[in-house]
């Protein structure tokens, strides 16, 4: 596991965001701070609520199209930004495995706890691939993503909706810069 965020750095960044956000009008706090061990657990529970249709819809789309996506991109590396529990990701992983191309999964998340558990579970289901987890902030650490391979980048669960339009533009710009030409992207809808 690569760790680009030391706990002390997280604390300093949180303090800076709280100071800036809670002294501004309107008051704001970046959603990335919702996701510690308890926050990720709560998010997971929210996705089970009948009102939260996004997860069910997204799963249905992946169930219908994961095979097409895998056959179109023939990726050997699946990178997932804001990977959380990596639950729906398994549909993409299974489809890529069925095409015979899958070699590596790179889950990337700001929450080391959820990442550790999810990586172990994926490694158990897919013992023949490398699981290379990365703890980082995708607003700062995209250039440090493991290089190489034919890559598919997935951003599931409306994670991109956590970013403001300006942050989103910058995220996409940096992602385009760090993407090798042989990189495909798979986006979830913005809620
Ligand atoms: N993709 C998963 C989780 C979605 S919730 C799913 O579909 O279920 C959003 C996830 O993005 C959380 O796990 C959170 O920790 C992570 N996240 C939010 N902001 C982030 C940031 N700036 N950098 C890295 N991960 C982030």
mmCIF file of C-alpha atoms and ligand atoms in Angstrom:
data_model
loop_
_atom_site.group_PDB
_atom_site.id
_atom_site.type_symbol
_atom_site.label_atom_id
_atom_site.label_comp_id
_atom_site.label_asym_id
_atom_site.label_seq_id
_atom_site.Cartn_x
_atom_site.Cartn_y
_atom_site.Cartn_z
ATOM 1 C CA UNK A 1 0.000 0.000 0.000
ATOM 2 C CA UNK A 2 1.301 3.476 -0.922
ATOM 3 C CA UNK A 3 0.537 6.147 1.683
ATOM 4 C CA UNK A 4 0.718 9.708 0.426
ATOM 5 C CA UNK A 5 -1.146 11.119 3.417
ATOM 6 C CA UNK A 6 0.479 10.867 6.833
ATOM 7 C CA UNK A 7 -1.987 11.162 9.775
ATOM 8 C CA UNK A 8 -0.308 14.428 10.904
ATOM 9 C CA UNK A 9 -0.666 15.869 7.401
ATOM 10 C CA UNK A 10 -4.352 14.883 7.383
ATOM 11 C CA UNK A 11 -4.872 16.673 10.706
ATOM 12 C CA UNK A 12 -3.175 19.848 9.445
ATOM 13 C CA UNK A 13 -5.130 19.814 6.172
ATOM 14 C CA UNK A 14 -8.406 19.214 8.066
ATOM 15 C CA UNK A 15 -7.647 22.095 10.452
ATOM 16 C CA UNK A 16 -6.864 24.412 7.519
ATOM 17 C CA UNK A 17 -10.079 23.429 5.668
ATOM 18 C CA UNK A 18 -12.185 23.824 8.833
ATOM 19 C CA UNK A 19 -10.677 27.265 9.534
ATOM 20 C CA UNK A 20 -11.192 28.449 5.949
ATOM 21 C CA UNK A 21 -14.615 26.816 5.478
ATOM 22 C CA UNK A 22 -16.237 27.746 8.767
ATOM 23 C CA UNK A 23 -15.147 31.380 8.580
ATOM 24 C CA UNK A 24 -16.532 31.822 5.061
ATOM 25 C CA UNK A 25 -20.091 32.646 3.948
ATOM 26 C CA UNK A 26 -21.820 30.327 3.364
ATOM 27 C CA UNK A 27 -19.927 27.942 5.638
ATOM 28 C CA UNK A 28 -18.494 24.923 3.847
ATOM 29 C CA UNK A 29 -16.513 21.775 4.554
ATOM 30 C CA UNK A 30 -15.096 19.601 1.741
ATOM 31 C CA UNK A 31 -16.943 16.241 1.662
ATOM 32 C CA UNK A 32 -13.647 14.328 1.714
ATOM 33 C CA UNK A 33 -13.591 14.946 5.487
ATOM 34 C CA UNK A 34 -16.816 12.958 5.917
ATOM 35 C CA UNK A 35 -14.905 9.766 5.206
ATOM 36 C CA UNK A 36 -13.079 8.387 8.195
ATOM 37 C CA UNK A 37 -13.800 4.844 9.440
ATOM 38 C CA UNK A 38 -17.211 5.880 10.844
ATOM 39 C CA UNK A 39 -18.071 8.144 7.883
ATOM 40 C CA UNK A 40 -17.370 5.402 5.345
ATOM 41 C CA UNK A 41 -19.510 3.005 7.407
ATOM 42 C CA UNK A 42 -22.361 5.545 7.389
ATOM 43 C CA UNK A 43 -22.011 6.112 3.645
ATOM 44 C CA UNK A 44 -22.246 2.362 3.111
ATOM 45 C CA UNK A 45 -25.415 2.216 5.253
ATOM 46 C CA UNK A 46 -26.914 5.146 3.278
ATOM 47 C CA UNK A 47 -26.398 3.262 0.010
ATOM 48 C CA UNK A 48 -28.698 0.515 1.372
ATOM 49 C CA UNK A 49 -31.606 2.914 1.958
ATOM 50 C CA UNK A 50 -34.590 2.564 -0.400
ATOM 51 C CA UNK A 51 -34.392 6.335 -1.197
ATOM 52 C CA UNK A 52 -30.772 6.118 -2.318
ATOM 53 C CA UNK A 53 -31.429 4.851 -5.825
ATOM 54 C CA UNK A 54 -27.975 5.736 -7.183
ATOM 55 C CA UNK A 55 -26.157 2.634 -5.993
ATOM 56 C CA UNK A 56 -28.857 0.282 -7.295
ATOM 57 C CA UNK A 57 -28.980 2.097 -10.639
ATOM 58 C CA UNK A 58 -25.231 2.114 -10.973
ATOM 59 C CA UNK A 59 -25.042 -1.595 -10.157
ATOM 60 C CA UNK A 60 -27.725 -2.311 -12.768
ATOM 61 C CA UNK A 61 -25.767 -0.320 -15.398
ATOM 62 C CA UNK A 62 -22.575 -2.187 -14.558
ATOM 63 C CA UNK A 63 -24.384 -5.539 -14.605
ATOM 64 C CA UNK A 64 -25.690 -4.715 -18.075
ATOM 65 C CA UNK A 65 -22.507 -3.203 -19.525
ATOM 66 C CA UNK A 66 -19.396 -4.357 -17.627
ATOM 67 C CA UNK A 67 -18.673 -7.035 -20.226
ATOM 68 C CA UNK A 68 -18.906 -4.500 -23.095
ATOM 69 C CA UNK A 69 -16.687 -2.052 -21.196
ATOM 70 C CA UNK A 70 -14.114 -4.758 -20.514
ATOM 71 C CA UNK A 71 -14.116 -5.998 -24.107
ATOM 72 C CA UNK A 72 -13.817 -2.459 -25.486
ATOM 73 C CA UNK A 73 -10.911 -1.362 -23.306
ATOM 74 C CA UNK A 74 -9.094 -4.686 -22.679
ATOM 75 C CA UNK A 75 -7.447 -3.070 -19.662
ATOM 76 C CA UNK A 76 -4.890 -4.926 -17.577
ATOM 77 C CA UNK A 77 -5.104 -2.344 -14.758
ATOM 78 C CA UNK A 78 -8.265 -1.016 -13.152
ATOM 79 C CA UNK A 79 -7.681 2.212 -11.218
ATOM 80 C CA UNK A 80 -10.566 3.307 -9.017
ATOM 81 C CA UNK A 81 -10.569 6.831 -7.598
ATOM 82 C CA UNK A 82 -12.563 7.165 -4.361
ATOM 83 C CA UNK A 83 -12.881 3.398 -4.215
ATOM 84 C CA UNK A 84 -14.596 3.071 -0.785
ATOM 85 C CA UNK A 85 -15.740 -0.516 -0.220
ATOM 86 C CA UNK A 86 -14.965 -1.507 -3.869
ATOM 87 C CA UNK A 87 -18.242 -3.399 -3.920
ATOM 88 C CA UNK A 88 -19.671 -2.561 -7.352
ATOM 89 C CA UNK A 89 -16.135 -2.557 -8.724
ATOM 90 C CA UNK A 90 -16.180 -6.323 -8.546
ATOM 91 C CA UNK A 91 -18.531 -6.332 -11.533
ATOM 92 C CA UNK A 92 -15.852 -4.577 -13.589
ATOM 93 C CA UNK A 93 -13.091 -6.751 -12.145
ATOM 94 C CA UNK A 94 -14.997 -9.952 -12.979
ATOM 95 C CA UNK A 95 -15.674 -8.732 -16.514
ATOM 96 C CA UNK A 96 -12.014 -7.800 -17.055
ATOM 97 C CA UNK A 97 -10.980 -11.149 -15.632
ATOM 98 C CA UNK A 98 -13.321 -12.900 -18.054
ATOM 99 C CA UNK A 99 -11.630 -11.122 -20.991
ATOM 100 C CA UNK A 100 -8.342 -12.532 -19.676
ATOM 101 C CA UNK A 101 -6.623 -9.130 -19.512
ATOM 102 C CA UNK A 102 -6.811 -8.201 -15.802
ATOM 103 C CA UNK A 103 -3.494 -8.076 -13.919
ATOM 104 C CA UNK A 104 -3.794 -5.262 -11.368
ATOM 105 C CA UNK A 105 -6.337 -3.311 -9.316
ATOM 106 C CA UNK A 106 -5.398 0.103 -7.905
ATOM 107 C CA UNK A 107 -7.976 1.320 -5.359
ATOM 108 C CA UNK A 108 -7.273 4.939 -4.354
ATOM 109 C CA UNK A 109 -9.001 6.553 -1.375
ATOM 110 C CA UNK A 110 -8.467 9.186 1.291
ATOM 111 C CA UNK A 111 -9.716 6.779 4.008
ATOM 112 C CA UNK A 112 -7.011 4.210 4.859
ATOM 113 C CA UNK A 113 -9.392 2.100 6.964
ATOM 114 C CA UNK A 114 -11.962 1.408 4.265
ATOM 115 C CA UNK A 115 -9.141 0.925 1.751
ATOM 116 C CA UNK A 116 -7.375 -1.705 3.886
ATOM 117 C CA UNK A 117 -10.530 -3.783 4.352
ATOM 118 C CA UNK A 118 -11.678 -3.460 0.743
ATOM 119 C CA UNK A 119 -8.220 -4.334 -0.651
ATOM 120 C CA UNK A 120 -8.045 -7.493 1.459
ATOM 121 C CA UNK A 121 -11.516 -8.558 0.293
ATOM 122 C CA UNK A 122 -10.685 -7.965 -3.382
ATOM 123 C CA UNK A 123 -7.356 -9.798 -3.005
ATOM 124 C CA UNK A 124 -9.240 -12.758 -1.550
ATOM 125 C CA UNK A 125 -11.712 -12.909 -4.435
ATOM 126 C CA UNK A 126 -9.041 -12.289 -7.119
ATOM 127 C CA UNK A 127 -5.908 -14.061 -5.802
ATOM 128 C CA UNK A 128 -4.207 -14.007 -9.205
ATOM 129 C CA UNK A 129 -4.055 -10.206 -9.538
ATOM 130 C CA UNK A 130 -1.939 -7.563 -7.775
ATOM 131 C CA UNK A 131 -3.915 -5.227 -5.507
ATOM 132 C CA UNK A 132 -1.905 -2.017 -5.205
ATOM 133 C CA UNK A 133 -3.824 0.272 -2.833
ATOM 134 C CA UNK A 134 -3.056 3.985 -2.603
ATOM 135 C CA UNK A 135 -4.014 6.269 0.296
ATOM 136 C CA UNK A 136 -4.171 9.789 -1.054
ATOM 137 C CA UNK A 137 -6.193 12.815 -1.983
ATOM 138 C CA UNK A 138 -7.134 12.736 -5.644
ATOM 139 C CA UNK A 139 -7.035 16.523 -5.671
ATOM 140 C CA UNK A 140 -3.285 16.367 -4.917
ATOM 141 C CA UNK A 141 -1.861 12.933 -5.572
ATOM 142 C CA UNK A 142 -3.038 11.825 -9.025
ATOM 143 C CA UNK A 143 0.489 12.288 -10.456
ATOM 144 C CA UNK A 144 1.655 9.625 -7.968
ATOM 145 C CA UNK A 145 -0.631 6.889 -9.337
ATOM 146 C CA UNK A 146 1.297 3.716 -10.204
ATOM 147 C CA UNK A 147 2.364 3.968 -13.829
ATOM 148 C CA UNK A 148 2.234 1.539 -16.730
ATOM 149 C CA UNK A 149 -0.206 -0.893 -18.183
ATOM 150 C CA UNK A 150 -3.324 -0.495 -20.218
ATOM 151 C CA UNK A 151 -5.500 1.336 -17.741
ATOM 152 C CA UNK A 152 -9.194 1.758 -17.074
ATOM 153 C CA UNK A 153 -9.999 4.542 -14.577
ATOM 154 C CA UNK A 154 -13.321 4.216 -12.742
ATOM 155 C CA UNK A 155 -14.932 6.915 -10.592
ATOM 156 C CA UNK A 156 -18.055 5.299 -9.169
ATOM 157 C CA UNK A 157 -20.668 6.280 -6.591
ATOM 158 C CA UNK A 158 -21.041 9.932 -7.683
ATOM 159 C CA UNK A 159 -17.681 10.627 -6.073
ATOM 160 C CA UNK A 160 -16.984 13.346 -8.622
ATOM 161 C CA UNK A 161 -20.095 15.124 -7.310
ATOM 162 C CA UNK A 162 -18.109 15.758 -4.088
ATOM 163 C CA UNK A 163 -16.111 18.327 -6.018
ATOM 164 C CA UNK A 164 -17.217 21.846 -6.900
ATOM 165 C CA UNK A 165 -17.368 22.640 -10.646
ATOM 166 C CA UNK A 166 -13.961 24.364 -10.464
ATOM 167 C CA UNK A 167 -12.374 21.493 -8.520
ATOM 168 C CA UNK A 168 -13.968 19.053 -10.966
ATOM 169 C CA UNK A 169 -12.438 20.819 -13.965
ATOM 170 C CA UNK A 170 -9.017 20.785 -12.329
ATOM 171 C CA UNK A 171 -9.403 17.077 -11.357
ATOM 172 C CA UNK A 172 -10.280 16.139 -14.951
ATOM 173 C CA UNK A 173 -7.453 18.276 -16.320
ATOM 174 C CA UNK A 174 -4.843 16.617 -14.080
ATOM 175 C CA UNK A 175 -6.307 13.174 -14.775
ATOM 176 C CA UNK A 176 -5.980 13.808 -18.532
ATOM 177 C CA UNK A 177 -2.369 14.934 -18.016
ATOM 178 C CA UNK A 178 -1.371 11.850 -16.039
ATOM 179 C CA UNK A 179 -3.232 9.430 -18.303
ATOM 180 C CA UNK A 180 -1.228 7.395 -20.727
ATOM 181 C CA UNK A 181 -2.945 7.364 -24.153
ATOM 182 C CA UNK A 182 -4.028 3.765 -23.443
ATOM 183 C CA UNK A 183 -6.362 4.838 -20.623
ATOM 184 C CA UNK A 184 -10.151 4.658 -20.702
ATOM 185 C CA UNK A 185 -12.511 6.276 -18.205
ATOM 186 C CA UNK A 186 -15.731 5.014 -16.658
ATOM 187 C CA UNK A 187 -17.780 7.674 -14.851
ATOM 188 C CA UNK A 188 -20.723 7.337 -12.553
ATOM 189 C CA UNK A 189 -23.513 9.899 -12.834
ATOM 190 C CA UNK A 190 -23.341 13.025 -10.709
ATOM 191 C CA UNK A 191 -26.202 13.030 -8.208
HETATM 192 N N1 LIG B 1 -16.791 4.473 -5.083
HETATM 193 C C1 LIG B 1 -17.444 3.989 -3.875
HETATM 194 C C2 LIG B 1 -17.439 5.027 -2.747
HETATM 195 C C3 LIG B 1 -18.159 6.316 -3.091
HETATM 196 S S1 LIG B 1 -18.178 7.436 -1.672
HETATM 197 C C4 LIG B 1 -18.851 3.549 -4.195
HETATM 198 O O1 LIG B 1 -19.292 3.704 -5.335
HETATM 199 O O2 LIG B 1 -19.511 3.014 -3.297
HETATM 200 C C5 LIG B 1 -16.811 8.478 -2.065
HETATM 201 C C6 LIG B 1 -15.452 7.852 -1.755
HETATM 202 O O3 LIG B 1 -14.460 8.772 -2.229
HETATM 203 C C7 LIG B 1 -15.206 7.665 -0.270
HETATM 204 O O4 LIG B 1 -14.672 6.375 -0.047
HETATM 205 C C8 LIG B 1 -14.197 8.760 0.094
HETATM 206 O O5 LIG B 1 -13.305 8.383 1.123
HETATM 207 C C9 LIG B 1 -13.489 8.988 -1.232
HETATM 208 N N2 LIG B 1 -13.002 10.366 -1.416
HETATM 209 C C10 LIG B 1 -13.724 11.505 -1.290
HETATM 210 N N3 LIG B 1 -12.949 12.574 -1.557
HETATM 211 C C11 LIG B 1 -11.706 12.095 -1.858
HETATM 212 C C12 LIG B 1 -10.478 12.700 -2.220
HETATM 213 N N4 LIG B 1 -10.365 14.011 -2.324
HETATM 214 N N5 LIG B 1 -9.428 11.890 -2.483
HETATM 215 C C13 LIG B 1 -9.541 10.528 -2.375
HETATM 216 N N6 LIG B 1 -10.684 9.899 -2.033
HETATM 217 C C14 LIG B 1 -11.760 10.669 -1.779
#
